[in-house]
Structures are given as C-alpha cells and as structure tokens.
Coordinates of C-alpha atoms in Angstrom, one line a residue:
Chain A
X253 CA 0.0 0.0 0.0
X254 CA 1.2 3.6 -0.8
X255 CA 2.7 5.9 1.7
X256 CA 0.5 8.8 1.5
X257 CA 1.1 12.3 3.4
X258 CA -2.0 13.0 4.6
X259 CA -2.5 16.9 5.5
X260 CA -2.5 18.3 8.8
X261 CA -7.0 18.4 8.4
X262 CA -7.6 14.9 6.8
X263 CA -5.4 13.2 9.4
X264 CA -7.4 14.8 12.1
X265 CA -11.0 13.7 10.4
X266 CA -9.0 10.3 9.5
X267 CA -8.1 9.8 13.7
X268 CA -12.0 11.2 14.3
X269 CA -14.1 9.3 12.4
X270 CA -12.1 6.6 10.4
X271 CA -13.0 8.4 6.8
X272 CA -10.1 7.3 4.3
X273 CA -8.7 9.6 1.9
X274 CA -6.9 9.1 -1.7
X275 CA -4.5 11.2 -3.3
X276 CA -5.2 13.0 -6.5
X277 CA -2.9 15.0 -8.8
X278 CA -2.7 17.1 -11.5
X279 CA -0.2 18.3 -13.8
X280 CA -0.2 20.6 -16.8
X281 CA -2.9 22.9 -17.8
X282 CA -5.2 20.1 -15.7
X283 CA -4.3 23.2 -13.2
X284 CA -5.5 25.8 -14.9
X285 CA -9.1 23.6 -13.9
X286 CA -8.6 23.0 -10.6
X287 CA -6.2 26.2 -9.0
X288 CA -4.2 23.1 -7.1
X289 CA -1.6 20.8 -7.8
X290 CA -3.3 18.4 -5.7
X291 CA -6.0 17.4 -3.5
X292 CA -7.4 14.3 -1.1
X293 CA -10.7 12.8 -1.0
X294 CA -12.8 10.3 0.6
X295 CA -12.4 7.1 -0.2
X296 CA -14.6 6.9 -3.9
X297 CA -15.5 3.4 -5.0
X298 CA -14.9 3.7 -8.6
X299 CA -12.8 5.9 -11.2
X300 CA -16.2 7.4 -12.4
X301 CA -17.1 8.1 -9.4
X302 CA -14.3 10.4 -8.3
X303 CA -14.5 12.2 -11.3
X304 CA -17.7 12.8 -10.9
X305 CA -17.0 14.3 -7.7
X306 CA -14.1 16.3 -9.0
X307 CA -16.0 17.6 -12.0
X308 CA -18.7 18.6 -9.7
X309 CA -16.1 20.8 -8.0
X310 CA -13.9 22.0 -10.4
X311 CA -16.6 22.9 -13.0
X312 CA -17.8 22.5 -16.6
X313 CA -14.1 23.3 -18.2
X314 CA -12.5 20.4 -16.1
X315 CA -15.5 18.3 -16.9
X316 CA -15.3 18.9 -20.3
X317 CA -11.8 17.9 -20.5
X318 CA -11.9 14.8 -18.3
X319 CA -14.7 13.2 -20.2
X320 CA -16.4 12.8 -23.8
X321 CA -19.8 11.4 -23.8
X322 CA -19.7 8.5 -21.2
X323 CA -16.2 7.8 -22.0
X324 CA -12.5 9.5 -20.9
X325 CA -11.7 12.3 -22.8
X326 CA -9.1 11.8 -25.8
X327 CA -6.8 14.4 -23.9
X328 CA -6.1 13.0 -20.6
X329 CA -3.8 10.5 -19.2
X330 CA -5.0 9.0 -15.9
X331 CA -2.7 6.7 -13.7
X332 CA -3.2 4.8 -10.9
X333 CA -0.6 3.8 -8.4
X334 CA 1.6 4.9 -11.9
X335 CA -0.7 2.7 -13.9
X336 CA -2.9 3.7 -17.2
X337 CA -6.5 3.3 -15.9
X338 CA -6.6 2.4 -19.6
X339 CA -4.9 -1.3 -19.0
X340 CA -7.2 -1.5 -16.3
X341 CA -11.0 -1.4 -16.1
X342 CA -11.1 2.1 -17.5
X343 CA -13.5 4.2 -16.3
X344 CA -14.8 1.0 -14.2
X345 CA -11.6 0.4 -12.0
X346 CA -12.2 0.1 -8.7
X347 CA -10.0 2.5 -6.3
X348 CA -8.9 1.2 -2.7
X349 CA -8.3 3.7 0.2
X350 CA -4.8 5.8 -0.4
X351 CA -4.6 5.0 -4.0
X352 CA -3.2 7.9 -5.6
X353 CA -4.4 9.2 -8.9
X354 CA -2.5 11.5 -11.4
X355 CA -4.4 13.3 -14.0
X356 CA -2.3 15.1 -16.8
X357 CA -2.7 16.0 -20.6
X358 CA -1.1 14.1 -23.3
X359 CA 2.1 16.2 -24.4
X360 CA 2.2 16.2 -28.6
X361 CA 4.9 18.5 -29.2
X362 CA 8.4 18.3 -29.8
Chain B
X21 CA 48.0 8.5 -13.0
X22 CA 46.7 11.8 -14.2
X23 CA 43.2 12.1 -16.2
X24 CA 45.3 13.8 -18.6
X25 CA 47.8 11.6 -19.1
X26 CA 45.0 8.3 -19.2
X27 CA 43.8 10.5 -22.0
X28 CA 47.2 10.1 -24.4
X29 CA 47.5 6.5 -23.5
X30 CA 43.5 6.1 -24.9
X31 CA 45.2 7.7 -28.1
X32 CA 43.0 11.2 -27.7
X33 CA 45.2 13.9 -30.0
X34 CA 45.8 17.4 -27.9
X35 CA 43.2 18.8 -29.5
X36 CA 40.7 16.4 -27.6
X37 CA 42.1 16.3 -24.6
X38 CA 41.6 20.4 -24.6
X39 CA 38.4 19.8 -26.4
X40 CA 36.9 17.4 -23.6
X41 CA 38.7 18.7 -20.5
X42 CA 36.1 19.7 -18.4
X43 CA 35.1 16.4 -18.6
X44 CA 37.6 14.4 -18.7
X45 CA 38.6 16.1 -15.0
X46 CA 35.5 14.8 -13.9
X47 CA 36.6 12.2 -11.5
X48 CA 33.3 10.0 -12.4
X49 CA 34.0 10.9 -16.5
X50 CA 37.6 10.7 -16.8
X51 CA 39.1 10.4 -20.0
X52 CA 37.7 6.5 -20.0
X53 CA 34.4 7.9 -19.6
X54 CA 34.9 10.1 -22.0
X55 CA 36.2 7.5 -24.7
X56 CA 32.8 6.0 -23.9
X57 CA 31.1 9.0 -25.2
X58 CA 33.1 8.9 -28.1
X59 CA 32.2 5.9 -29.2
X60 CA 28.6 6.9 -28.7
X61 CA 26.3 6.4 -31.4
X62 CA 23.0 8.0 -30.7
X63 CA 20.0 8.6 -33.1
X64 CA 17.6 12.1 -33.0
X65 CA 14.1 11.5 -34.5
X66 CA 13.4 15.0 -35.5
X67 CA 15.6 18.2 -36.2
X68 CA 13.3 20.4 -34.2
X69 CA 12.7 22.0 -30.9
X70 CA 13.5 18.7 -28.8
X71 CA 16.3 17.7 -31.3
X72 CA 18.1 20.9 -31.6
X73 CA 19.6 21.2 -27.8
X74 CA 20.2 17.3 -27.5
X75 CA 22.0 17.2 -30.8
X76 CA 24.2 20.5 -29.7
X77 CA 25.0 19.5 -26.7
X78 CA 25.8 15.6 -27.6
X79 CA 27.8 17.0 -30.3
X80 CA 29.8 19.3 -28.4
X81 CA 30.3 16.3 -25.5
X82 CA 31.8 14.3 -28.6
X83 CA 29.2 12.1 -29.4
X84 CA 31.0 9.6 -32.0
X85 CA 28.2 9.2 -34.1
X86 CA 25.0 11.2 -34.1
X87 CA 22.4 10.3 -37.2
X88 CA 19.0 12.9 -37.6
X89 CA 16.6 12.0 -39.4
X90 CA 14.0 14.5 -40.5
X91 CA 12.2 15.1 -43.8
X92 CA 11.1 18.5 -43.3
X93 CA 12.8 21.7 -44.4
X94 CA 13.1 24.9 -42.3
X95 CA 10.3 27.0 -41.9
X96 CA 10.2 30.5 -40.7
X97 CA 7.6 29.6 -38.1
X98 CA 10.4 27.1 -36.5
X99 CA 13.3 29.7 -35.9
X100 CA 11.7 30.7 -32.6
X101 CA 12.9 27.3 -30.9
X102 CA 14.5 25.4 -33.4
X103 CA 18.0 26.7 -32.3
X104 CA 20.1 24.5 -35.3
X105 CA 18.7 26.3 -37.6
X106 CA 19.3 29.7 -38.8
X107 CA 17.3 32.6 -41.2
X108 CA 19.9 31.5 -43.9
X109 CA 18.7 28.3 -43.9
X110 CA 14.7 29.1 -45.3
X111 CA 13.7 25.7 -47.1
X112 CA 16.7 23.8 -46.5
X113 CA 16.2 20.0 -45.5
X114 CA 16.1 20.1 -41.7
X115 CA 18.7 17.2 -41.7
X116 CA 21.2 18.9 -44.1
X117 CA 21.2 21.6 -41.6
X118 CA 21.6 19.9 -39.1
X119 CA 24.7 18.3 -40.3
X120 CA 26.3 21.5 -41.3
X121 CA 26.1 23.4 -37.3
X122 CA 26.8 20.1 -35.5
X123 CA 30.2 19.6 -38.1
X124 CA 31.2 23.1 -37.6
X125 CA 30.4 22.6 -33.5
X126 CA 32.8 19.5 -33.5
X127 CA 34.5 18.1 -36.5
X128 CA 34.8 14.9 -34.3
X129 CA 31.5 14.0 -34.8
X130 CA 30.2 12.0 -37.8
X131 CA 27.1 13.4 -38.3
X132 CA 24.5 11.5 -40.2
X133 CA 21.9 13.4 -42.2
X134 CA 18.3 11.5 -43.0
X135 CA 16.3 13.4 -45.3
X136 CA 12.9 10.9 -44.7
X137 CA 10.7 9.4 -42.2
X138 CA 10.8 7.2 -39.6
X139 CA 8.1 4.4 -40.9
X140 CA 7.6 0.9 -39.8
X141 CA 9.5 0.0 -43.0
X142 CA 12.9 0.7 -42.0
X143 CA 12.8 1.5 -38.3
X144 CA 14.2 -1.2 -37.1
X145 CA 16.7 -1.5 -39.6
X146 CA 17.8 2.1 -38.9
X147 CA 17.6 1.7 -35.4
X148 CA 19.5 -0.9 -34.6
X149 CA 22.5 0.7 -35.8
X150 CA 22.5 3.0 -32.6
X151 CA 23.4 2.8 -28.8
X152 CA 20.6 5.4 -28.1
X153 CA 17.3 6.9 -29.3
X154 CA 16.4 10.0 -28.7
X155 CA 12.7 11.5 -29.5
X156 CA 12.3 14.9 -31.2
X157 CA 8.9 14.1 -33.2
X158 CA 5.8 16.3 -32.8
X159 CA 3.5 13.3 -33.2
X160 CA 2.2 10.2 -31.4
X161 CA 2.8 8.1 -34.2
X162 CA 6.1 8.3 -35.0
X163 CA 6.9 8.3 -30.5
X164 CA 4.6 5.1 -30.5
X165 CA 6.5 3.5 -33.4
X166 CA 10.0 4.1 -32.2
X167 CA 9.0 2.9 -28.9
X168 CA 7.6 0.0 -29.7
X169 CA 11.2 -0.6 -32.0
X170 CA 13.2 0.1 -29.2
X171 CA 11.8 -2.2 -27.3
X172 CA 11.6 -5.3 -29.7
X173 CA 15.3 -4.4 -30.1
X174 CA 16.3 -3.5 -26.7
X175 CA 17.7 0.1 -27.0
X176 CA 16.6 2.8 -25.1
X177 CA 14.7 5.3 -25.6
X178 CA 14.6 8.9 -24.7
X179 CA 11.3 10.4 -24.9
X180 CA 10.6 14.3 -24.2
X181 CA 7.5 16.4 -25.5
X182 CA 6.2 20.0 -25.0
X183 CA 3.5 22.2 -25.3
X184 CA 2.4 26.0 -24.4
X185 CA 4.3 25.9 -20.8
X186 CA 4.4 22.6 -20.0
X187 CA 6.8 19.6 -21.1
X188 CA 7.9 16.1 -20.1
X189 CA 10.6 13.6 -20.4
X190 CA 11.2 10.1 -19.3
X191 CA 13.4 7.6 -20.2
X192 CA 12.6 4.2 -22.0
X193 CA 14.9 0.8 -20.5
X194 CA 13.3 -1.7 -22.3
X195 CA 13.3 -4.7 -19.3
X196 CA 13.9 -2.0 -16.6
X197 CA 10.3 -0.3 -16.2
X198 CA 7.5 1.1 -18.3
X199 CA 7.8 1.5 -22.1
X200 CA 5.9 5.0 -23.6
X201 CA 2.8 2.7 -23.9
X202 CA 2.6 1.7 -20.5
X203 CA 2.1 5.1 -19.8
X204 CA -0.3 6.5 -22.4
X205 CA -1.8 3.4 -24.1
X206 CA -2.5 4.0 -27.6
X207 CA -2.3 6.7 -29.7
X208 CA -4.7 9.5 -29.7
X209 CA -7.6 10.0 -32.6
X210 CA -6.0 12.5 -35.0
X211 CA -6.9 16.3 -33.7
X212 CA -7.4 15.0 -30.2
X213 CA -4.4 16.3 -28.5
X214 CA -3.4 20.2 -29.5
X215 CA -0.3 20.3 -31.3
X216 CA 2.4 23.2 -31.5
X217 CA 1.0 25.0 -34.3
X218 CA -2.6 25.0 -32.8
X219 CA -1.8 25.8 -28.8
X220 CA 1.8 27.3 -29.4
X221 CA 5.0 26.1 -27.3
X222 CA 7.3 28.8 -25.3
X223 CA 10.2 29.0 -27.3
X224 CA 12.7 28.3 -24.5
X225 CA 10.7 25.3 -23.4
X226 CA 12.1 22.4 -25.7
X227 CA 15.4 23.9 -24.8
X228 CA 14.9 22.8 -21.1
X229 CA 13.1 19.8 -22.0
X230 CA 15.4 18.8 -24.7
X231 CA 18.7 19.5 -22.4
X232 CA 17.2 16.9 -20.2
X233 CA 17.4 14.6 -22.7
X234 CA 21.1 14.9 -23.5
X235 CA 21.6 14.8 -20.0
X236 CA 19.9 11.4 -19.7
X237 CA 21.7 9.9 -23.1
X238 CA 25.2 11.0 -21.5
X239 CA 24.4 9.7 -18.1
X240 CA 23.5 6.3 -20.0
X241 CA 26.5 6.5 -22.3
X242 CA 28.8 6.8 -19.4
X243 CA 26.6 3.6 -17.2
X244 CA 26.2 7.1 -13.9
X245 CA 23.6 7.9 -11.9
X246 CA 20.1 7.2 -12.1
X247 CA 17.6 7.4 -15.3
X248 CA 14.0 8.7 -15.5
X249 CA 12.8 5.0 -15.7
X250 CA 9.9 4.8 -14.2
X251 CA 9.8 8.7 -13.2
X252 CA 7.9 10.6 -15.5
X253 CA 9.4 14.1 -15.1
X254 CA 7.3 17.3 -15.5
X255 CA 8.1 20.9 -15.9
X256 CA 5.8 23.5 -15.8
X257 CA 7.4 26.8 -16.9
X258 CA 5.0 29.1 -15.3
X259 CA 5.3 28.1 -11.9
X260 CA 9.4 26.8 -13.0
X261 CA 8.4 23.6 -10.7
X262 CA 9.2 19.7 -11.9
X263 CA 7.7 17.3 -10.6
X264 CA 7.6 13.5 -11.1
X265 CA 4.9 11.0 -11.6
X266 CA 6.0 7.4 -10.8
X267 CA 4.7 5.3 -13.7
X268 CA 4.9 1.3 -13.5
X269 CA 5.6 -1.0 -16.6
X270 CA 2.2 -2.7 -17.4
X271 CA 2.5 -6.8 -17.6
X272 CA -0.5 -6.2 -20.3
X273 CA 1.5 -3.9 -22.7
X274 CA 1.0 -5.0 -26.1
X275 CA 4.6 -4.7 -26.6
X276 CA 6.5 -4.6 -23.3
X277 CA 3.9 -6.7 -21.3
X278 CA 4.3 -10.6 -20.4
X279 CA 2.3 -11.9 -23.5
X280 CA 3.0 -9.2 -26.4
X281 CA 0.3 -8.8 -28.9
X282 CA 2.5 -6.6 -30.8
X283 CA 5.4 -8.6 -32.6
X284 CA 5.8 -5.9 -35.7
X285 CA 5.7 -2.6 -36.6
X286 CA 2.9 -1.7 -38.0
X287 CA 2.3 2.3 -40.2
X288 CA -0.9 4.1 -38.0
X289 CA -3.3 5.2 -40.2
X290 CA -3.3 8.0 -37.8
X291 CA -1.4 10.7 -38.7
X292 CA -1.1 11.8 -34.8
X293 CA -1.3 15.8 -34.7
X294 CA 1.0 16.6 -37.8
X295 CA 2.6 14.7 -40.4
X296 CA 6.5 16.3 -40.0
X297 CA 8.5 15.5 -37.7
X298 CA 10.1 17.8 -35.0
X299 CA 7.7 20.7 -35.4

C-alpha cells in the first residue's frame, strides 16, 4: 500500500471518524481547472465516481476535459498507483483507500 | 596516473584532450568515460525543438556518431525554438542543416543526415545501428513507433515532449520499467491532443526539455547515476516547478507486457497531430 502524506486536516477527520482519503494530482494545464496541484478525497469506489466528484467541484471546463460522452476524454492520461487506468477497467476500475491518482494531458509537441 | 595523461594512453590527439577537459577532470568521467562517449552512437528523430539542444549538446560532449533524421525543411515559423537552424537556412532539409552546425560545432562528430521518415519499413533497420534513441517528433505516431522498435530491439529510448508551458521527459529501458505505452496506451484520434501549431509552445521550453534529454543519453553512455525510468518528469514553466509522476511498466503492454500482442511494426493510419517530424 502507498505511503501517503495525509495533510494536517484529513489526518485529524481520518483519527476522528475513520474516513479514508486518496490522493489526487494534477499536472499541466489540468491546473489551470482546478487552481491546485493536488488534493485528497474520501475514499470513492470507482474511477467514475471520483471524477464525478471532482468535476462537480472543479466545473464545466475540467469536466469537459476529463470526459467525452460516457467515455474519458481523448486528452487526458490517468494513472493509478503509476498505472494507465486504460490497461485496467477504465473508467470502471475500482479504487482502494490511499490509492493515488494522477491526471495530466497528453504532451504532442516536440 | 593523471586524467590527462590516461587520456594520451586512450590515443586522444591534444586537441581532444583540450576539447573534452572539463570532462575528462571529472573524476566519475575521466578520460575513460569520455572514450565512452566517443564511441557513442546516438539517433535524434526530428531536427526540431526537442532535437536541436540534444544534438548541440551531444555533439559538443563528442558524441561519436550522431544520425537525424528529418524530412522537413526549415520554416520560418520554426526559428523561434528550433535553435540548429538559422534565417539562412529558409527551405533547407532540416537534416542537411543539421549536419552543417553540428560539423562546424565539432568536426569529431560523424554526423549523419536522413532526409525521410521514420516508418515501420525501415525503423528497425535504422535503429539498430545505434546505442541510443532519442525523441524529437511532434506526433504520437512516430513516438509510439520508435517505442515499440526500441523495445523489440532493446535500446533505449529517450522520450521528451512540450507544449504552451508545460513539457515532459522520461526515459525508456526496455526490461527496466514502463515502455511510452505503458504510460499513455495508444495513440490518440488524429486532432485530439493540441499540437504546437494550434496551442503554441514557449520557445525556450524544448530547450529545457530537450537539455534533459542529452543529460539522460550521456548519463547512459557513461553507465552514472540514475535514469528517469519509471519517473515521468514534468516541468511547468510558469510556476518553473518539476515534478515526477511514478509510472509502472504494465505486464499487459502490447509490446513490453508478459504476452506481447504486438510482434511488428505496424504504419498508423493515424497521422497523430502533424505529419513532419520535429515541429
């Protein structure tokens, strides 16, 4: 299981009332979206579900970049635990408390 | 014994051992490492952004052999990153011009010019001539195709890519961690991703991502320190912060995985985000 630095606040809720947390990050212009470079959440069940959540907060722009129809948008790379959610069940993977999620954009230039 | 001194034994002329002093002082270079470097053969896959700092600076380290191959020409839209190739040069073959700063940098090196494509016709037979690989494309097909070469022959692979403020580089061991399709699974539909042309690219940005590269190439050349496998590295200009994503090899890959599906190269039918490479 991943080491995860929990902040200051979500250890506190975590010691409280037992509410895990996973780590999301984001790179790129995936910032521009969200104004972080990083956040924690409670424990989500699925991929969709999480994004969901994070679309909800970040807004339409984020949402819009994160998905396409019912599917992951043709812009994003997601990883979890450093593995492409793409060789794994996709939008349907399941997530386990303190998985860590990175979300950045594919990089076409050179 | 002294460096210096190692260096006449290893048959380097005066000139060379001035040329590569300041590495050959190194204690971690020497003038053994730097007979290693010499004997370097490295190929660039595009004459662009990307490839115009890591072919300077591996020509300048003494980089035996360096082969580009490229088959665009110089454009004046390029000249505000492309740093190998000059206002004189308008509508020259990227590769030709190439040749002629990196000869006059260091007559040393034998520079090979390749005026064509990278296809899944003669990669690996182009390839496999070289120690090192080094990615300068503008497109996802040509960075899938060379990756999935590399790995069915072994060599490494040196993958960096930019865009507006942001870049990335990461470096490909085949057998050591995650190939570039581990990472970002198949290439994207044709105008998914933004290219250079559409969201623009700070000009000074491929310089940084591109020295990275050379970095990594020498490191490998000379067997110090540790690679970017299985550290995605990211640079956002704006904020000037890296950081790094850990990235796993995938025992699915197509190519790299336990059971490959993909045995040969195969041309996409998707032109990626533009059809030259190096943009």
């Amino acid at each position: 299981m991943p080491v995860v630095k929990l902040p200051a606040a979500c250890i506190f809720v975590h010691l409280s009332v037992g509410v895990m947390f996973m780590k999301v990050m984001f790179f790129a212009y995936i910032r521009d979206y969200t104004g972080t470079k990083e956040t924690y959440y409670q424990h989500c069940q699925t991929l969709k579900e999480l994004l969901e959540k994070l679309s909800d907060q970040y807004g339409e722009k984020f949402r819009a970049k994160i998905f396409q129809g019912e599917n992951l948008g043709p812009e994003i790379i997601i990883l979890v635990n450093g593995r492409h959610v793409e060789h794994l069940a996709g939008l349907a993977t399941k997530l386990n408390e303190y998985d860590e999620i990175s979300i950045f954009p594919v990089v076409a230039g050179g | 014994m002294s460096s210096l001194r190692e260096a006449e034994i290893l048959k380097f002329s005066e000139d060379q051992i001035a040329r590569y002093s300041r590495h050959i002082i190194i204690g971690e270079v020497g003038s053994k490492g730097q007979k290693k470097i010499c004997e370097g053969r490295v190929l660039i896959v595009g004459a662009g952004g990307l490839g115009s700092p890591v072919a300077y600076y591996l020509a300048a380290a003494g980089v035996g052999t360096i082969c580009i191959i490229d088959d665009d020409v110089v454009d004046l839209s390029n000249l505000q990153r492309q740093i190998l190739h000059t206002t004189g040069d308008l509508g020259k073959a990227k590769a030709d011009s190439a040749r002629d700063k990196l000869t006059a940098l260091n007559p040393d090196c034998r520079v090979i010019p390749r005026r064509e494509r990278l296809t899944a016709g003669n990669a690996l037979e182009i390839i496999k001539e070289y120690d090192a690989v080094v990615d300068g494309t503008d497109n996802f097909t040509t960075r899938f195709l060379i990756n999935d070469a590399c790995v069915m022959l072994g060599k490494p692979f040196f993958h960096g890519g930019v865009l507006r403020f942001f870049g990335q580089a990461l470096t490909i061991i085949p057998g050591q961690g995650p190939c570039y399709r581990c990472i970002f699974g198949e290439p994207p539909v044709p105008g998914a991703a933004p290219t250079c042309a559409e969201a623009g690219v700070l000009g000074v940005l491929p310089g940084t991502i591109g020295v990275i590269q050379a970095t990594e190439v020498l490191k490998y050349l000379l067997g110090l320190g540790d690679l970017l496998v299985g550290r995605l590295l990211t640079y956002d200009a704006l904020s000037l912060r890296f950081d790094e994503i850990e990235v796993k090899r995938n025992p699915g890959c197509p190519v790299c995985g336990d059971n490959p599906s993909i045995t040969e190269l195969k041309d996409s039918q998707q032109p990626g985000c533009n059809l030259q490479h190096g943009e």
